Amino acid sequence: MHSNHLLLEEPIRMASILEPSKANFFPAMTKIVGTLGPKSRSVEAISACLKAGMSVARFDFSWGDSEYHQETLENLKAAIKATKKLCAVMLDTVGAELQVVNKKETAISLKADAIVTLTPHQGQEASSELLPINFGGLAKAVKKGDTIFVGQYLFTGSETTSVWLEVDEVNGDDVICVVKNSATLAGSMFTLHASQVHIDLPTLTDRDKEVISTWGVKNKIDFISLSYTRHAEDVREAREFLSKLGDLSQTQIFAKIENVEGLTHFDEILKEADGIILSRGNLGIDLPPEKVFLFQKAAVHKCNMAGKPAVVTRVVDSMTDNLRPTRAEATDVANAVLDGTDAILLGAETLRGLYPVETISTVGRICFEAEKVFNQDLYFKKTVKFVGEPMTHLESIASSAVRAAIKVKASVIICFTSSGRAARLIAKYRPTMPVLSVVIPRLKTNQLKWSFSGAFEARQSLIVRGLFPMLADPRHPAESTNASNESVLKVALDHGKASGVIKSHDRVVICQKVGDASVVKIIELED
């Protein structure tokens, strides 16, 4: 196991734990993805979330229509302008999600040991004896003794809002179950999850395709979170679908691993996807609870070595209703950071939680503390060893830049890039200092009109740990050796100074292309 990341060279002094943390421009290197919804969609609320540290806004299409999400997105744009903080957009697909349909929205109470029937006949009314579902094939997929979970916000661990059912018998299209715990289901829709059962539904549904090709195209979304990814083929199909949608050919696909099928095919999925989301809500049901940590550690390690972002969900569920996380949750966030996680994804906590802003800032503070004791030296050696020799040209430059920055105690690494790849490779080696990724836009044409690339690449680095993007003036190419390049560097340094990352006499490591060569240089700032 890869559990010795915390082994700092010297033990932590107990007294130092109580010292207040110094204020920092970047609250944490680990990124925070916030789900926008009823409690976090006003311009004021989103502005506060951005200031607190949110860098990716997630739009969950499991609920709410396109108009609702469009209003929220317009508010996000206004908040970005007001706060001058960049934020990327993630569209979360519905995928092969099974749902109980409760048209009347009355609360349904289920008692332990009672019998309840799951039926595909959606016209019927939901009650404590009968739950209509949106899938006709459940009776063919399950057998006596199988486990099914039903809940509104998938099983936060609160046994009063989600119910555990055991299949007793299958009768035609109906599945008759025994209720294992008493619970009250509230709302219009509850998710249903059959543990370790293959559900014969497409990963990218027709509704998902419609949303992506209308709402997604209109808003040039940066990321798609592909729910219920089970095979590498799911990612390939999604990629082919996006490739035909103009600008969305640049959209990154994050495979959401939610069940044992996704776990089994993890290595192939990782090769195809741009990043991975470990959906621990569903995984915690499909896997025995004692196995979840093992999968998390192994999966995050694989993502780190592949240089692809790993995102972890379900970390501070209790903050949906409380101002403080539990001790276990605070420890869980820190351990996710020490495992090498790039970003923490907040769902119900910011979507419908009472304290979205406080949740983001609390998670950010925990990440910041964990990063201070992350054993970068050990991590760097492991990564270099994993990459092996001979290294590719880019890999060699990236690792050299990080090694140089650590040796000279640089305050920041500045990387000039047009595709964003060089900056992501530097971030892969987890330097202890922030990486300013200066994205130089490229001019391209389709014979009808000219356009600049670069905005996608800049926003997509907002989910990578330690990477902070800046979009440069397109008139200054990244590769040139002339004075214009110096002016881009000056803009980057001025940005660093203004944000408090760079001070007089600091050393800065710069990674850029000069002609055909890639160069790493160290500069020391004067007063």
Coordinates of N, CA, C and O in Angstrom, one line a residue, residues 135-247:
F135 N -37.4 1.8 -14.3 CA -36.6 0.8 -15.0 C -37.4 -0.5 -15.1 O -37.8 -1.0 -14.0
G136 N -37.6 -1.0 -16.3 CA -38.4 -2.2 -16.4 C -37.6 -3.5 -16.3 O -38.2 -4.6 -16.2
G137 N -36.3 -3.5 -16.2 CA -35.5 -4.7 -16.2 C -35.0 -5.2 -14.9 O -34.2 -6.1 -14.8
L138 N -35.5 -4.5 -13.8 CA -34.9 -4.9 -12.4 C -35.2 -6.3 -12.1 O -34.4 -7.0 -11.5
A139 N -36.5 -6.8 -12.4 CA -36.9 -8.1 -12.0 C -36.0 -9.2 -12.7 O -35.7 -10.2 -12.1
K140 N -35.5 -8.9 -13.9 CA -34.6 -9.8 -14.6 C -33.1 -9.7 -14.0 O -32.4 -10.7 -14.2
A141 N -32.8 -8.6 -13.4 CA -31.4 -8.4 -13.0 C -31.1 -8.9 -11.6 O -30.0 -9.3 -11.2
V142 N -32.2 -9.0 -10.7 CA -31.9 -9.4 -9.3 C -32.4 -10.8 -9.0 O -33.2 -11.3 -9.7
K143 N -32.0 -11.3 -7.8 CA -32.5 -12.6 -7.4 C -32.7 -12.5 -5.9 O -32.3 -11.6 -5.2
K144 N -33.3 -13.6 -5.3 CA -33.6 -13.6 -3.9 C -32.3 -13.5 -3.1 O -31.3 -14.0 -3.4
G145 N -32.3 -12.6 -2.1 CA -31.1 -12.4 -1.2 C -30.3 -11.2 -1.6 O -29.5 -10.7 -0.9
D146 N -30.5 -10.6 -2.8 CA -29.8 -9.4 -3.3 C -30.2 -8.2 -2.4 O -31.3 -8.1 -1.9
T147 N -29.2 -7.2 -2.4 CA -29.5 -6.0 -1.6 C -29.8 -4.9 -2.5 O -29.1 -4.6 -3.5
I148 N -30.8 -4.1 -2.1 CA -31.2 -2.9 -2.8 C -31.2 -1.7 -1.8 O -31.8 -1.9 -0.7
F149 N -30.7 -0.6 -2.1 CA -30.8 0.6 -1.3 C -31.6 1.7 -2.0 O -31.5 1.9 -3.2
V150 N -32.4 2.4 -1.2 CA -33.2 3.5 -1.7 C -33.0 4.7 -0.8 O -33.1 4.6 0.4
G151 N -32.7 5.9 -1.4 CA -32.6 7.0 -0.6 C -32.6 8.3 -1.4 O -32.4 8.2 -2.6
Q152 N -32.9 9.5 -0.8 CA -33.0 10.7 -1.6 C -31.6 11.2 -2.0 O -31.4 11.6 -3.1
Y153 N -30.7 11.2 -1.0 CA -29.3 11.7 -1.4 C -28.3 10.7 -1.1 O -27.4 10.8 -0.4
L154 N -28.5 9.6 -1.8 CA -27.7 8.4 -1.7 C -26.9 8.2 -0.4 O -25.7 8.5 -0.4
F155 N -27.6 7.7 0.6 CA -27.0 7.0 1.7 C -25.8 7.7 2.3 O -24.6 7.3 2.1
T156 N -26.1 8.7 3.0 CA -25.0 9.5 3.6 C -24.5 8.8 4.8 O -23.6 9.2 5.5
G157 N -25.1 7.6 5.1 CA -24.7 6.9 6.3 C -25.8 7.2 7.3 O -25.9 6.5 8.4
S158 N -26.7 8.1 7.0 CA -27.8 8.4 7.9 C -28.9 7.4 7.7 O -29.5 7.3 6.6
E159 N -29.2 6.5 8.6 CA -30.1 5.4 8.4 C -31.6 5.9 8.5 O -32.5 5.0 8.5
T160 N -31.8 7.2 8.7 CA -33.2 7.6 8.8 C -33.7 8.1 7.5 O -34.9 8.3 7.3
T161 N -32.8 8.4 6.5 CA -33.3 9.0 5.3 C -33.1 8.0 4.1 O -33.4 8.3 3.0
S162 N -32.5 6.8 4.4 CA -32.3 5.9 3.3 C -32.7 4.5 3.8 O -32.5 4.2 5.0
V163 N -33.2 3.6 2.9 CA -33.7 2.3 3.4 C -32.9 1.2 2.7 O -32.5 1.3 1.5
W164 N -32.7 0.1 3.4 CA -32.0 -1.0 2.9 C -33.0 -2.2 2.8 O -33.8 -2.5 3.7
L165 N -33.1 -2.7 1.5 CA -34.1 -3.7 1.2 C -33.4 -5.0 0.8 O -32.3 -5.0 0.2
E166 N -34.0 -6.1 1.2 CA -33.5 -7.4 0.7 C -34.5 -8.1 -0.2 O -35.7 -8.2 0.2
V167 N -34.1 -8.5 -1.4 CA -35.0 -9.1 -2.3 C -35.5 -10.4 -1.7 O -34.7 -11.3 -1.4
D168 N -36.9 -10.6 -1.7 CA -37.5 -11.8 -1.1 C -38.0 -12.7 -2.3 O -37.7 -13.9 -2.2
E169 N -38.6 -12.1 -3.3 CA -39.0 -12.9 -4.4 C -39.3 -12.0 -5.6 O -39.4 -10.7 -5.5
V170 N -39.2 -12.6 -6.8 CA -39.5 -11.8 -8.0 C -40.8 -12.4 -8.6 O -41.0 -13.6 -8.7
N171 N -41.7 -11.4 -8.9 CA -43.1 -11.8 -9.3 C -43.4 -11.1 -10.6 O -43.7 -9.9 -10.6
G172 N -43.1 -11.7 -11.8 CA -43.3 -11.0 -13.1 C -42.3 -9.9 -13.2 O -41.1 -10.1 -13.1
D173 N -42.8 -8.6 -13.4 CA -42.0 -7.5 -13.5 C -41.7 -6.9 -12.1 O -40.9 -5.9 -12.0
D174 N -42.4 -7.3 -11.1 CA -42.3 -6.8 -9.7 C -41.2 -7.5 -8.9 O -41.0 -8.7 -9.0
V175 N -40.6 -6.7 -8.0 CA -39.6 -7.2 -7.1 C -40.1 -7.0 -5.7 O -40.3 -5.8 -5.3
I176 N -40.3 -8.1 -5.0 CA -40.9 -8.0 -3.6 C -39.7 -8.1 -2.6 O -38.9 -9.0 -2.7
C177 N -39.7 -7.1 -1.7 CA -38.5 -6.9 -0.8 C -38.9 -6.9 0.7 O -40.1 -6.4 1.0
V178 N -38.0 -7.3 1.5 CA -38.2 -7.1 3.0 C -37.4 -5.8 3.4 O -36.3 -5.7 3.0
V179 N -38.1 -5.0 4.2 CA -37.4 -3.7 4.6 C -36.5 -4.1 5.8 O -37.0 -4.7 6.8
K180 N -35.3 -3.7 5.8 CA -34.3 -4.1 6.9 C -34.2 -3.0 7.9 O -33.7 -3.3 9.0
N181 N -34.5 -1.7 7.6 CA -34.4 -0.7 8.6 C -35.6 0.3 8.5 O -36.0 0.5 7.3
S182 N -36.0 0.9 9.6 CA -37.1 1.9 9.5 C -36.5 3.2 9.0 O -35.5 3.6 9.4
A183 N -37.2 3.9 8.0 CA -36.8 5.1 7.5 C -37.9 5.9 6.9 O -39.0 5.3 6.5
T184 N -37.7 7.2 6.7 CA -38.7 8.0 6.0 C -38.1 8.6 4.8 O -37.0 9.3 4.9
L185 N -38.7 8.3 3.6 CA -38.2 8.9 2.3 C -39.0 10.1 2.0 O -40.2 10.1 2.0
A186 N -38.3 11.3 1.8 CA -39.0 12.5 1.5 C -38.5 13.1 0.2 O -37.4 12.9 -0.2
G187 N -39.5 13.7 -0.6 CA -39.1 14.3 -1.9 C -39.8 13.7 -3.0 O -40.6 12.7 -2.9
S188 N -39.5 14.1 -4.3 CA -40.2 13.6 -5.4 C -39.5 12.5 -6.1 O -40.0 11.7 -6.9
M189 N -38.2 12.3 -5.7 CA -37.4 11.3 -6.4 C -36.3 10.7 -5.5 O -35.6 11.5 -4.8
F190 N -36.2 9.4 -5.4 CA -35.1 8.8 -4.6 C -34.3 7.9 -5.5 O -34.9 7.2 -6.3
T191 N -33.0 7.9 -5.3 CA -32.2 7.0 -6.1 C -32.3 5.6 -5.6 O -32.4 5.4 -4.3
L192 N -32.2 4.7 -6.5 CA -32.3 3.2 -6.1 C -30.9 2.6 -6.6 O -30.5 2.9 -7.7
H193 N -30.3 1.8 -5.7 CA -29.0 1.2 -6.1 C -29.1 -0.3 -5.7 O -29.3 -0.6 -4.6
A194 N -29.0 -1.1 -6.7 CA -28.9 -2.6 -6.5 C -27.5 -3.0 -6.4 O -26.7 -2.8 -7.3
S195 N -27.1 -3.5 -5.2 CA -25.7 -3.8 -4.9 C -25.1 -4.9 -5.7 O -25.7 -6.0 -5.8
Q196 N -24.0 -4.7 -6.5 CA -23.3 -5.6 -7.3 C -24.2 -6.3 -8.3 O -24.1 -7.5 -8.5
V197 N -25.1 -5.6 -8.9 CA -26.0 -6.1 -9.9 C -25.8 -5.3 -11.2 O -25.7 -4.1 -11.1
H198 N -25.6 -6.0 -12.3 CA -25.5 -5.3 -13.6 C -26.8 -4.7 -14.1 O -27.8 -5.5 -14.2
I199 N -26.8 -3.4 -14.3 CA -28.1 -2.8 -14.8 C -27.9 -2.5 -16.3 O -27.0 -1.8 -16.7
D200 N -28.8 -3.1 -17.1 CA -28.7 -3.1 -18.5 C -29.2 -1.7 -19.1 O -30.3 -1.7 -19.7
L201 N -28.5 -0.7 -18.8 CA -28.9 0.7 -19.3 C -27.6 1.3 -19.9 O -26.5 1.1 -19.4
P202 N -27.8 2.2 -21.0 CA -26.6 2.8 -21.5 C -26.0 3.8 -20.5 O -26.7 4.4 -19.7
T203 N -24.6 4.0 -20.5 CA -24.0 4.9 -19.6 C -24.3 6.3 -20.0 O -24.5 7.2 -19.2
L204 N -24.4 6.6 -21.3 CA -24.8 7.9 -21.8 C -26.2 7.7 -22.4 O -26.3 7.2 -23.5
T205 N -27.2 8.2 -21.6 CA -28.6 8.0 -22.0 C -29.0 9.0 -23.1 O -28.3 10.0 -23.3
D206 N -30.1 8.8 -23.7 CA -30.6 9.7 -24.7 C -30.8 11.1 -24.1 O -30.6 12.1 -24.7
R207 N -31.3 11.1 -22.8 CA -31.5 12.4 -22.2 C -30.2 13.1 -21.9 O -30.1 14.3 -22.1
D208 N -29.2 12.3 -21.5 CA -27.8 12.9 -21.3 C -27.3 13.5 -22.6 O -26.8 14.7 -22.7
K209 N -27.5 12.8 -23.7 CA -27.0 13.3 -25.1 C -27.8 14.6 -25.4 O -27.1 15.5 -26.0
E210 N -29.0 14.6 -25.1 CA -29.8 15.8 -25.5 C -29.3 17.0 -24.6 O -29.1 18.1 -25.2
V211 N -29.1 16.8 -23.4 CA -28.6 17.9 -22.5 C -27.2 18.4 -22.9 O -27.0 19.6 -23.0
I212 N -26.3 17.4 -23.3 CA -25.0 17.8 -23.7 C -25.0 18.6 -25.0 O -24.3 19.6 -25.1
S213 N -25.8 18.1 -26.0 CA -25.8 18.7 -27.3 C -26.6 20.1 -27.3 O -26.4 20.8 -28.3
T214 N -27.4 20.4 -26.3 CA -28.0 21.7 -26.2 C -27.3 22.5 -25.2 O -26.5 23.4 -25.5
W215 N -27.6 22.3 -23.9 CA -27.1 23.1 -22.8 C -25.5 23.0 -22.8 O -24.9 24.1 -22.6
G216 N -25.0 21.9 -23.0 CA -23.5 21.7 -22.9 C -22.8 22.5 -24.0 O -21.8 23.2 -23.8
V217 N -23.3 22.4 -25.3 CA -22.7 23.1 -26.4 C -22.9 24.6 -26.2 O -21.9 25.3 -26.4
K218 N -24.1 25.0 -25.8 CA -24.3 26.5 -25.7 C -23.3 27.1 -24.7 O -22.9 28.2 -24.8
N219 N -23.0 26.3 -23.6 CA -22.2 26.9 -22.6 C -20.7 26.4 -22.6 O -20.0 26.7 -21.7
K220 N -20.3 25.7 -23.7 CA -18.9 25.3 -23.8 C -18.4 24.7 -22.5 O -17.4 25.2 -22.0
I221 N -19.0 23.7 -22.0 CA -18.6 23.1 -20.7 C -17.2 22.5 -20.7 O -16.7 22.0 -21.8
D222 N -16.5 22.6 -19.6 CA -15.1 22.2 -19.5 C -15.0 20.7 -19.2 O -14.1 20.1 -19.7
F223 N -15.9 20.2 -18.4 CA -15.8 18.8 -17.9 C -17.2 18.1 -18.1 O -18.2 18.7 -17.8
I224 N -17.1 16.8 -18.4 CA -18.3 16.0 -18.2 C -18.0 15.0 -17.2 O -16.9 14.3 -17.3
S225 N -18.8 14.9 -16.2 CA -18.7 13.8 -15.2 C -19.6 12.7 -15.7 O -20.8 12.8 -15.7
L226 N -18.9 11.6 -16.2 CA -19.7 10.5 -16.8 C -20.1 9.5 -15.7 O -19.4 8.6 -15.3
S227 N -21.4 9.6 -15.3 CA -21.9 8.8 -14.2 C -21.9 7.3 -14.6 O -22.2 7.0 -15.7
Y228 N -21.7 6.5 -13.6 CA -21.8 5.0 -13.7 C -20.9 4.5 -14.9 O -21.4 3.6 -15.6
T229 N -19.7 5.0 -15.0 CA -18.8 4.5 -16.0 C -18.4 3.0 -15.6 O -18.0 2.8 -14.4
R230 N -18.6 2.1 -16.5 CA -18.4 0.7 -16.1 C -17.3 0.0 -17.0 O -16.7 -1.0 -16.6
H231 N -17.0 0.6 -18.2 CA -16.0 0.1 -19.1 C -15.3 1.2 -19.8 O -15.9 2.3 -19.9
A232 N -14.1 0.9 -20.3 CA -13.4 1.9 -21.1 C -14.2 2.3 -22.4 O -14.2 3.5 -22.8
E233 N -15.0 1.4 -22.9 CA -15.8 1.7 -24.0 C -16.8 2.8 -23.8 O -17.2 3.6 -24.7
D234 N -17.3 2.9 -22.5 CA -18.2 4.0 -22.2 C -17.6 5.4 -22.4 O -18.2 6.3 -22.9
V235 N -16.3 5.5 -22.0 CA -15.6 6.7 -22.2 C -15.3 7.0 -23.7 O -15.5 8.1 -24.2
R236 N -15.0 5.9 -24.4 CA -14.7 6.1 -25.9 C -16.0 6.6 -26.6 O -15.9 7.4 -27.5
E237 N -17.1 6.0 -26.2 CA -18.4 6.4 -26.9 C -18.7 7.8 -26.6 O -19.1 8.6 -27.5
A238 N -18.5 8.2 -25.3 CA -18.8 9.6 -24.9 C -17.8 10.6 -25.7 O -18.3 11.6 -26.2
R239 N -16.6 10.1 -25.8 CA -15.6 11.0 -26.5 C -16.0 11.1 -28.0 O -15.9 12.2 -28.6
E240 N -16.4 10.1 -28.6 CA -16.9 10.1 -30.0 C -18.1 11.0 -30.2 O -18.2 11.8 -31.1
F241 N -19.0 11.0 -29.2 CA -20.2 11.8 -29.2 C -19.8 13.3 -29.1 O -20.3 14.1 -29.9
L242 N -18.8 13.6 -28.2 CA -18.4 15.0 -28.0 C -17.6 15.5 -29.2 O -17.7 16.7 -29.5
S243 N -16.9 14.6 -29.9 CA -16.0 15.1 -31.0 C -16.8 15.7 -32.2 O -16.3 16.4 -33.0
K244 N -18.1 15.4 -32.2 CA -19.0 15.9 -33.3 C -19.7 17.2 -32.9 O -20.5 17.7 -33.6
L245 N -19.4 17.7 -31.7 CA -20.2 18.8 -31.1 C -19.3 20.1 -31.1 O -19.2 20.8 -30.1
G246 N -18.6 20.4 -32.2 CA -17.8 21.6 -32.2 C -16.8 21.8 -31.1 O -15.9 20.9 -30.9
D247 N -17.0 22.9 -30.3 CA -16.0 23.2 -29.2 C -15.9 22.1 -28.2 O -14.9 22.0 -27.5

